[in-house]
């Protein structure tokens, strides 16, 4: 089957099949309660009258048969009195071989829309009769792989069928349909549906019964639709409710994420400030370190600190020795003179300008001279008194 294949769907046949399958599942007692039909009475004409076969509604295997004399007008009435279930049975006239014929035709698919007219127009090509001489019925059996339709054609001479119908009417029997024994329309249920009964002899449907039938069908369809649609509708409502909750949660999540971003930014700035503070030494500690390292005969005139770089200016009796003193400190590194040493004539001391890098000292670092003033005093005990 290709994607271009057209699906041939017959709603009427589908309904007949589906209702038959559902009815098969019902218990016989319940089927008799819900249905006014007891079965089907099949009349088959023979030389002595009619052979009758009764197929009960509860199953095709439950049958009964009788022989009916066509010349006895009250014969069928007496048979119905002896078998009351025949009163509610449908009547079917079934023609035997030699009384009808059948053929299988293959026609273009376009002929399906007006099948009866197409077959009637060319009936004399397929059979020895024309449309005025025979009653015929055409039923589509299916489609072939060549794009054609397979058609079952059944026909019988008008004079023959009219005679059988007249004999049945004399017995008080009005058949609902006429078929051919080699192409039965009942048992199996999948048999093709057709009738050779002329239009003027077909029973007129009861409008009230048809209205009830269609009303019940509509109710059944609505119930079926409700069974199929109601759960889907409920699931759709649940999905919509979840979507609304999800939107609310998304708004709350967006707000929380924005607050979290602000918190992260503040935390990052705080860490940066803490890092800057931890990397830079305290100026008080730097001044304390300088006051300890520089002797009393050395004083400062300028002090400039920026970006971990310290510059000092002052006077000292031995300024050249300050480089080694400052380099020995844990706070200072890269100590160097910025300008040459000069001597102040008024004081006799050397002017100096020194630049150095300042580093932070861990709290748990080893104690230096500032923490051991006695060592410093012992080192300076031999120094001459300051001027």
CSV table of C-alpha atoms in Angstrom, one decimal:
chain,number,residue,atom,x,y,z
A,1,UNK,CA,0.0,0.0,0.0
A,2,UNK,CA,1.4,3.4,-1.0
A,3,UNK,CA,0.8,6.8,0.4
A,4,UNK,CA,-1.4,7.6,-2.5
A,5,UNK,CA,-3.8,4.7,-1.8
A,6,UNK,CA,-7.4,5.7,-1.2
A,7,UNK,CA,-9.1,4.0,1.7
A,8,UNK,CA,-12.6,2.8,0.8
A,9,UNK,CA,-14.7,3.1,3.9
A,10,UNK,CA,-18.3,2.3,3.9
A,11,UNK,CA,-20.0,3.6,7.1
A,12,UNK,CA,-23.1,1.4,6.6
A,13,UNK,CA,-21.2,-1.8,6.3
A,14,UNK,CA,-18.9,-0.9,9.1
A,15,UNK,CA,-21.9,-0.2,11.3
A,16,UNK,CA,-23.5,-3.5,10.4
A,17,UNK,CA,-20.3,-5.4,11.1
A,18,UNK,CA,-19.7,-3.5,14.4
A,19,UNK,CA,-23.2,-3.9,15.7
A,20,UNK,CA,-23.1,-7.6,14.7
A,21,UNK,CA,-19.9,-8.1,16.6
A,22,UNK,CA,-21.3,-6.4,19.7
A,23,UNK,CA,-24.6,-8.4,19.5
A,24,UNK,CA,-22.6,-11.6,19.3
A,25,UNK,CA,-21.1,-10.8,22.7
A,26,UNK,CA,-24.6,-10.5,24.3
A,27,UNK,CA,-26.2,-13.4,26.0
A,28,UNK,CA,-29.1,-15.0,24.0
A,29,UNK,CA,-31.7,-14.0,26.7
A,30,UNK,CA,-30.6,-10.4,26.6
A,31,UNK,CA,-30.6,-10.3,22.8
A,32,UNK,CA,-34.2,-11.6,22.8
A,33,UNK,CA,-35.1,-8.9,25.3
A,34,UNK,CA,-33.5,-6.1,23.3
A,35,UNK,CA,-34.5,-7.2,19.8
A,36,UNK,CA,-37.9,-7.7,18.3
A,37,UNK,CA,-36.4,-10.0,15.6
A,38,UNK,CA,-36.3,-13.7,16.3
A,39,UNK,CA,-34.3,-14.7,13.2
A,40,UNK,CA,-34.6,-15.1,9.4
A,41,UNK,CA,-37.0,-17.3,7.4
A,42,UNK,CA,-35.5,-18.3,4.0
A,43,UNK,CA,-37.9,-19.4,1.3
A,44,UNK,CA,-36.3,-21.5,-1.5
A,45,UNK,CA,-38.6,-22.4,-4.4
A,46,UNK,CA,-38.7,-26.0,-5.7
A,47,UNK,CA,-41.0,-28.1,-7.8
A,48,UNK,CA,-43.5,-28.7,-4.9
A,49,UNK,CA,-43.6,-25.2,-3.5
A,50,UNK,CA,-41.1,-23.7,-1.1
A,51,UNK,CA,-38.5,-25.2,1.1
A,52,UNK,CA,-38.3,-23.2,4.4
A,53,UNK,CA,-35.2,-22.8,6.6
A,54,UNK,CA,-35.4,-20.8,9.8
A,55,UNK,CA,-32.2,-19.3,11.2
A,56,UNK,CA,-32.7,-18.3,14.7
A,57,UNK,CA,-31.2,-15.0,15.8
A,58,UNK,CA,-29.2,-16.6,18.6
A,59,UNK,CA,-26.9,-18.4,16.1
A,60,UNK,CA,-26.6,-19.7,12.5
A,61,UNK,CA,-26.3,-23.3,13.8
A,62,UNK,CA,-29.8,-23.2,15.4
A,63,UNK,CA,-32.0,-23.8,12.3
A,64,UNK,CA,-35.2,-25.6,11.5
A,65,UNK,CA,-36.6,-26.5,8.1
A,66,UNK,CA,-40.1,-27.3,6.6
A,67,UNK,CA,-41.6,-28.0,3.2
A,68,UNK,CA,-44.5,-25.7,2.3
A,69,UNK,CA,-47.0,-26.4,-0.4
A,70,UNK,CA,-47.4,-23.3,-2.6
A,71,UNK,CA,-51.1,-24.3,-3.5
A,72,UNK,CA,-52.2,-24.4,0.2
A,73,UNK,CA,-53.1,-20.8,1.1
A,74,UNK,CA,-53.3,-21.3,4.8
A,75,UNK,CA,-50.2,-23.6,5.0
A,76,UNK,CA,-47.9,-20.9,6.2
A,77,UNK,CA,-50.5,-19.5,8.6
A,78,UNK,CA,-50.7,-22.9,10.2
A,79,UNK,CA,-46.9,-23.2,10.3
A,80,UNK,CA,-46.7,-19.8,12.1
A,81,UNK,CA,-49.3,-20.9,14.6
A,82,UNK,CA,-47.2,-24.0,15.4
A,83,UNK,CA,-44.0,-21.9,15.6
A,84,UNK,CA,-44.8,-18.4,17.0
A,85,UNK,CA,-41.2,-17.2,16.7
A,86,UNK,CA,-41.7,-17.1,12.9
A,87,UNK,CA,-44.0,-14.2,13.4
A,88,UNK,CA,-41.1,-11.9,14.3
A,89,UNK,CA,-38.7,-13.3,11.7
A,90,UNK,CA,-37.6,-11.5,8.5
A,91,UNK,CA,-38.5,-13.3,5.3
A,92,UNK,CA,-35.9,-13.8,2.5
A,93,UNK,CA,-36.5,-15.4,-0.9
A,94,UNK,CA,-33.4,-17.3,-2.0
A,95,UNK,CA,-33.1,-18.4,-5.6
A,96,UNK,CA,-31.5,-21.7,-6.4
A,97,UNK,CA,-29.0,-22.5,-9.2
A,98,UNK,CA,-30.8,-22.3,-12.6
A,99,UNK,CA,-33.1,-19.6,-11.3
A,100,UNK,CA,-30.4,-16.8,-11.2
A,101,UNK,CA,-26.8,-16.3,-12.2
A,102,UNK,CA,-23.9,-14.4,-11.0
A,103,UNK,CA,-20.7,-12.9,-12.6
A,104,UNK,CA,-17.7,-11.0,-11.3
A,105,UNK,CA,-16.9,-7.9,-13.3
A,106,UNK,CA,-13.8,-5.6,-13.2
A,107,UNK,CA,-14.7,-2.0,-13.9
A,108,UNK,CA,-12.9,1.3,-13.7
A,109,UNK,CA,-12.9,2.9,-10.3
A,110,UNK,CA,-14.9,5.8,-11.6
A,111,UNK,CA,-17.9,3.6,-12.2
A,112,UNK,CA,-18.4,3.1,-8.5
A,113,UNK,CA,-20.3,6.4,-8.1
A,114,UNK,CA,-23.0,5.3,-10.6
A,115,UNK,CA,-22.6,1.5,-10.4
A,116,UNK,CA,-26.2,0.5,-11.0
A,117,UNK,CA,-26.6,2.8,-14.0
A,118,UNK,CA,-23.3,1.7,-15.6
A,119,UNK,CA,-24.0,-2.0,-15.1
A,120,UNK,CA,-27.6,-1.6,-16.4
A,121,UNK,CA,-26.5,0.2,-19.5
A,122,UNK,CA,-24.1,-2.6,-20.5
A,123,UNK,CA,-26.0,-5.6,-19.0
A,124,UNK,CA,-26.5,-7.2,-22.4
A,125,UNK,CA,-22.7,-7.3,-22.8
A,126,UNK,CA,-22.2,-9.3,-19.6
A,127,UNK,CA,-25.4,-11.5,-19.7
A,128,UNK,CA,-28.0,-12.8,-22.1
A,129,UNK,CA,-30.5,-10.3,-20.8
A,130,UNK,CA,-30.9,-6.5,-21.0
A,131,UNK,CA,-32.0,-4.2,-18.2
A,132,UNK,CA,-35.7,-4.6,-19.3
A,133,UNK,CA,-35.7,-8.3,-19.1
A,134,UNK,CA,-34.1,-9.0,-15.7
A,135,UNK,CA,-33.8,-7.8,-12.1
A,136,UNK,CA,-30.1,-7.3,-11.2
A,137,UNK,CA,-28.0,-6.1,-8.4
A,138,UNK,CA,-24.3,-5.0,-8.4
A,139,UNK,CA,-22.2,-4.9,-5.3
A,140,UNK,CA,-18.6,-3.8,-5.0
A,141,UNK,CA,-16.3,-6.5,-3.5
A,142,UNK,CA,-13.1,-4.5,-3.4
A,143,UNK,CA,-10.4,-2.8,-5.4
A,144,UNK,CA,-7.6,-4.4,-7.4
A,145,UNK,CA,-4.0,-3.4,-7.6
A,146,UNK,CA,-4.6,-2.1,-11.1
A,147,UNK,CA,-6.9,0.7,-9.9
A,148,UNK,CA,-10.1,-1.2,-10.8
A,149,UNK,CA,-13.1,-2.3,-8.7
A,150,UNK,CA,-14.3,-5.9,-8.5
A,151,UNK,CA,-18.1,-6.1,-8.8
A,152,UNK,CA,-20.4,-8.9,-8.0
A,153,UNK,CA,-23.3,-9.0,-10.5
A,154,UNK,CA,-26.4,-11.1,-9.7
A,155,UNK,CA,-29.5,-11.2,-11.9
A,156,UNK,CA,-32.7,-13.2,-12.5
A,157,UNK,CA,-35.3,-13.0,-15.2
A,158,UNK,CA,-38.2,-10.7,-14.4
A,159,UNK,CA,-40.9,-13.2,-15.3
A,160,UNK,CA,-39.4,-15.9,-13.0
A,161,UNK,CA,-39.0,-13.6,-10.0
A,162,UNK,CA,-42.5,-12.0,-10.4
A,163,UNK,CA,-44.0,-15.5,-10.4
A,164,UNK,CA,-42.2,-16.5,-7.2
A,165,UNK,CA,-43.2,-13.2,-5.5
A,166,UNK,CA,-46.9,-13.7,-6.5
A,167,UNK,CA,-46.9,-17.2,-5.1
A,168,UNK,CA,-45.4,-15.9,-1.8
A,169,UNK,CA,-48.0,-13.2,-1.6
A,170,UNK,CA,-50.7,-15.8,-2.0
A,171,UNK,CA,-49.3,-17.5,1.1
A,172,UNK,CA,-49.3,-14.2,2.9
A,173,UNK,CA,-45.6,-13.7,2.8
A,174,UNK,CA,-43.9,-10.5,2.0
A,175,UNK,CA,-40.1,-11.0,1.6
A,176,UNK,CA,-37.8,-8.3,2.7
A,177,UNK,CA,-35.0,-9.2,0.2
A,178,UNK,CA,-34.1,-11.7,-2.6
A,179,UNK,CA,-30.7,-13.2,-3.0
A,180,UNK,CA,-29.0,-16.1,-4.8
A,181,UNK,CA,-27.9,-19.3,-3.0
A,182,UNK,CA,-24.4,-19.1,-4.6
A,183,UNK,CA,-24.0,-15.5,-3.4
A,184,UNK,CA,-25.8,-15.5,0.0
A,185,UNK,CA,-26.3,-12.2,1.9
A,186,UNK,CA,-26.5,-13.7,5.4
A,187,UNK,CA,-24.2,-16.2,7.2
A,188,UNK,CA,-21.4,-15.3,7.0
A,189,UNK,CA,-21.9,-11.7,8.2
A,190,UNK,CA,-19.1,-10.6,5.9
A,191,UNK,CA,-21.2,-11.6,2.8
A,192,UNK,CA,-21.9,-8.9,0.2
A,193,UNK,CA,-25.2,-7.0,0.8
A,194,UNK,CA,-27.6,-6.8,-2.2
A,195,UNK,CA,-31.2,-7.6,-3.1
A,196,UNK,CA,-32.9,-8.6,-6.3
A,197,UNK,CA,-36.3,-7.5,-4.9
A,198,UNK,CA,-37.8,-4.8,-7.1
A,199,UNK,CA,-38.3,-1.4,-5.7
A,200,UNK,CA,-42.0,-1.6,-5.7
A,201,UNK,CA,-42.0,-4.8,-3.5
A,202,UNK,CA,-39.6,-3.6,-0.9
A,203,UNK,CA,-41.1,-2.9,2.5
A,204,UNK,CA,-41.4,0.7,3.5
A,205,UNK,CA,-39.5,1.5,6.6
A,206,UNK,CA,-41.4,2.6,9.6
A,207,UNK,CA,-40.6,6.3,10.1
A,208,UNK,CA,-41.1,6.1,13.9
A,209,UNK,CA,-38.9,3.1,14.2
A,210,UNK,CA,-36.2,4.7,12.1
A,211,UNK,CA,-36.4,7.9,14.2
A,212,UNK,CA,-35.9,5.8,17.3
A,213,UNK,CA,-33.1,3.9,15.7
A,214,UNK,CA,-31.2,7.0,14.7
A,215,UNK,CA,-31.9,8.6,18.1
A,216,UNK,CA,-30.4,5.6,19.8
A,217,UNK,CA,-27.4,5.7,17.4
A,218,UNK,CA,-26.9,9.4,18.1
A,219,UNK,CA,-27.1,8.8,21.9
A,220,UNK,CA,-24.6,5.9,21.5
A,221,UNK,CA,-22.3,8.1,19.4
A,222,UNK,CA,-22.5,10.9,22.0
A,223,UNK,CA,-21.7,8.5,24.8
A,224,UNK,CA,-18.8,7.1,22.9
A,225,UNK,CA,-17.5,10.6,22.1
A,226,UNK,CA,-17.9,11.5,25.8
A,227,UNK,CA,-16.0,8.4,26.9
A,228,UNK,CA,-13.2,9.3,24.4
A,229,UNK,CA,-13.2,13.1,24.8
A,230,UNK,CA,-13.8,13.6,28.5
A,231,UNK,CA,-10.5,12.0,29.7
A,232,UNK,CA,-8.6,14.0,27.0
A,233,UNK,CA,-10.4,17.2,28.1
A,234,UNK,CA,-9.6,16.5,31.7
A,235,UNK,CA,-5.9,15.9,30.8
A,236,UNK,CA,-5.9,19.1,28.8
A,237,UNK,CA,-7.2,21.0,31.8
A,238,UNK,CA,-4.6,19.5,34.1
A,239,UNK,CA,-1.9,20.4,31.6
A,240,UNK,CA,-3.2,24.0,31.4
A,241,UNK,CA,-3.2,24.2,35.2
A,242,UNK,CA,0.4,22.9,35.3
A,243,UNK,CA,1.4,25.4,32.7
A,244,UNK,CA,-0.1,28.3,34.8
A,245,UNK,CA,1.8,27.0,37.9
A,246,UNK,CA,4.9,26.7,35.8
A,247,UNK,CA,4.6,30.3,34.7
A,248,UNK,CA,4.2,31.5,38.3
A,249,UNK,CA,7.2,29.4,39.3
A,250,UNK,CA,9.2,30.8,36.4
A,251,UNK,CA,8.5,34.4,37.6
A,252,UNK,CA,9.5,33.5,41.1
A,253,UNK,CA,12.6,31.7,39.8
A,254,UNK,CA,13.6,34.8,37.8
A,255,UNK,CA,13.3,37.0,40.8
A,256,UNK,CA,15.3,34.6,43.0
A,257,UNK,CA,18.0,34.3,40.3
A,258,UNK,CA,18.2,38.1,40.1
A,259,UNK,CA,18.6,38.3,43.9
A,260,UNK,CA,21.1,35.5,43.8
A,261,UNK,CA,23.1,37.4,41.1
A,262,UNK,CA,23.1,40.5,43.3
A,263,UNK,CA,24.3,38.5,46.3
A,264,UNK,CA,27.0,36.9,44.2
A,265,UNK,CA,28.1,40.3,42.9
A,266,UNK,CA,28.2,41.7,46.5
A,267,UNK,CA,30.1,38.6,47.7
A,268,UNK,CA,32.6,39.0,44.8
A,269,UNK,CA,33.2,42.7,45.7
A,270,UNK,CA,33.5,41.8,49.4
A,271,UNK,CA,36.1,39.1,48.6
A,272,UNK,CA,37.9,41.6,46.4
A,273,UNK,CA,38.0,44.2,49.1
A,274,UNK,CA,39.1,41.5,51.6
A,275,UNK,CA,41.8,40.4,49.2
A,276,UNK,CA,43.0,44.0,48.7
A,277,UNK,CA,43.1,44.5,52.5
A,278,UNK,CA,44.9,41.2,53.1
A,279,UNK,CA,47.5,42.0,50.4
A,280,UNK,CA,48.2,45.5,51.6
A,281,UNK,CA,49.9,46.0,55.0
A,282,UNK,CA,48.6,48.3,57.6
A,283,UNK,CA,50.2,51.7,57.5
A,284,UNK,CA,50.5,51.7,61.3
A,285,UNK,CA,52.5,48.5,61.1
A,286,UNK,CA,54.7,50.0,58.4
A,287,UNK,CA,55.4,53.1,60.4
A,288,UNK,CA,56.1,51.0,63.5
A,289,UNK,CA,58.5,48.9,61.5
A,290,UNK,CA,60.3,52.0,60.2
A,291,UNK,CA,60.5,53.5,63.7
A,292,UNK,CA,62.1,50.3,64.9
A,293,UNK,CA,64.6,49.9,62.0
A,294,UNK,CA,65.8,53.6,61.8
A,295,UNK,CA,68.1,54.8,64.6
A,296,UNK,CA,67.4,57.9,66.6
A,297,UNK,CA,70.1,59.8,64.6
A,298,UNK,CA,68.0,59.2,61.4
A,299,UNK,CA,64.9,61.1,60.7
A,300,UNK,CA,62.4,61.3,57.9
A,301,UNK,CA,61.2,64.5,56.2
A,302,UNK,CA,58.9,62.9,53.5
A,303,UNK,CA,56.7,59.7,53.5
A,304,UNK,CA,54.7,58.7,50.4
A,305,UNK,CA,52.8,55.4,50.0
A,306,UNK,CA,50.8,54.3,46.9
A,307,UNK,CA,50.0,51.0,45.3
A,308,UNK,CA,52.3,49.0,47.6
A,309,UNK,CA,55.2,51.3,46.8
A,310,UNK,CA,56.8,53.4,49.6
A,311,UNK,CA,59.2,56.4,49.1
A,312,UNK,CA,60.9,58.0,52.1
A,313,UNK,CA,63.2,61.1,52.3
A,314,UNK,CA,65.3,62.1,55.2
A,315,UNK,CA,68.8,62.5,56.7
A,316,UNK,CA,71.1,60.0,58.3
A,317,UNK,CA,74.8,60.0,59.4
A,318,UNK,CA,75.3,56.7,57.4
A,319,UNK,CA,72.6,56.7,54.7
A,320,UNK,CA,74.3,54.0,52.6
A,321,UNK,CA,73.8,51.4,55.4
A,322,UNK,CA,70.0,51.9,55.3
A,323,UNK,CA,69.6,49.7,52.3
A,324,UNK,CA,70.7,46.6,54.1
A,325,UNK,CA,68.7,47.5,57.2
A,326,UNK,CA,65.5,47.9,55.3
A,327,UNK,CA,66.1,44.8,53.1
A,328,UNK,CA,66.3,42.7,56.3
A,329,UNK,CA,62.7,43.6,57.2
A,330,UNK,CA,59.9,41.3,56.2
A,331,UNK,CA,57.9,44.3,55.1
A,332,UNK,CA,60.2,45.7,52.5
A,333,UNK,CA,61.8,44.5,49.3
A,334,UNK,CA,63.4,45.9,46.2
A,335,UNK,CA,64.9,48.7,48.3
A,336,UNK,CA,66.9,51.2,46.3
A,337,UNK,CA,68.0,54.9,46.2
A,338,UNK,CA,65.9,57.1,44.0
A,339,UNK,CA,68.6,59.9,43.9
A,340,UNK,CA,72.3,60.2,44.8
A,341,UNK,CA,73.2,60.9,48.4
A,342,UNK,CA,74.1,64.5,49.3
A,343,UNK,CA,75.4,66.0,52.5
A,344,UNK,CA,73.6,68.7,54.4
A,345,UNK,CA,76.3,71.3,55.4
A,346,UNK,CA,74.2,72.5,58.3
A,347,UNK,CA,73.7,69.1,60.0
A,348,UNK,CA,76.6,67.2,58.5
A,349,UNK,CA,74.2,64.3,57.7
A,350,UNK,CA,73.6,62.6,54.3
A,351,UNK,CA,70.3,63.4,52.5
A,352,UNK,CA,68.7,60.2,51.1
A,353,UNK,CA,65.6,59.3,49.0
A,354,UNK,CA,64.7,55.6,49.1
A,355,UNK,CA,62.0,53.6,47.3
A,356,UNK,CA,60.8,50.1,48.2
A,357,UNK,CA,58.0,47.6,47.8
A,358,UNK,CA,55.8,47.0,50.8
A,359,UNK,CA,54.4,43.5,51.4
A,360,UNK,CA,51.8,42.3,53.9
A,361,UNK,CA,53.1,40.2,56.8
A,362,UNK,CA,51.0,37.2,57.9
A,363,UNK,CA,49.7,37.5,61.5
A,364,UNK,CA,51.4,34.2,62.4
A,365,UNK,CA,54.8,35.3,61.1
A,366,UNK,CA,57.9,35.0,63.3
A,367,UNK,CA,58.4,37.9,65.6
A,368,UNK,CA,60.8,40.6,64.5
A,369,UNK,CA,62.8,43.3,66.2
A,370,UNK,CA,59.6,45.2,67.0
A,371,UNK,CA,58.4,42.3,69.1
A,372,UNK,CA,61.8,42.0,70.9
A,373,UNK,CA,62.8,45.5,72.0
A,374,UNK,CA,65.4,44.1,74.4
A,375,UNK,CA,67.4,42.6,71.5
A,376,UNK,CA,67.3,46.0,69.7
A,377,UNK,CA,68.4,47.8,72.8
A,378,UNK,CA,71.3,45.3,73.3
A,379,UNK,CA,72.3,45.8,69.7
A,380,UNK,CA,72.4,49.6,70.2
A,381,UNK,CA,74.1,49.6,73.5
A,382,UNK,CA,77.5,50.1,72.0
A,383,UNK,CA,76.2,53.0,69.7
A,384,UNK,CA,77.4,56.4,70.6
A,385,UNK,CA,74.8,58.7,72.0
A,386,UNK,CA,72.6,60.5,69.5
A,387,UNK,CA,73.1,64.1,68.8
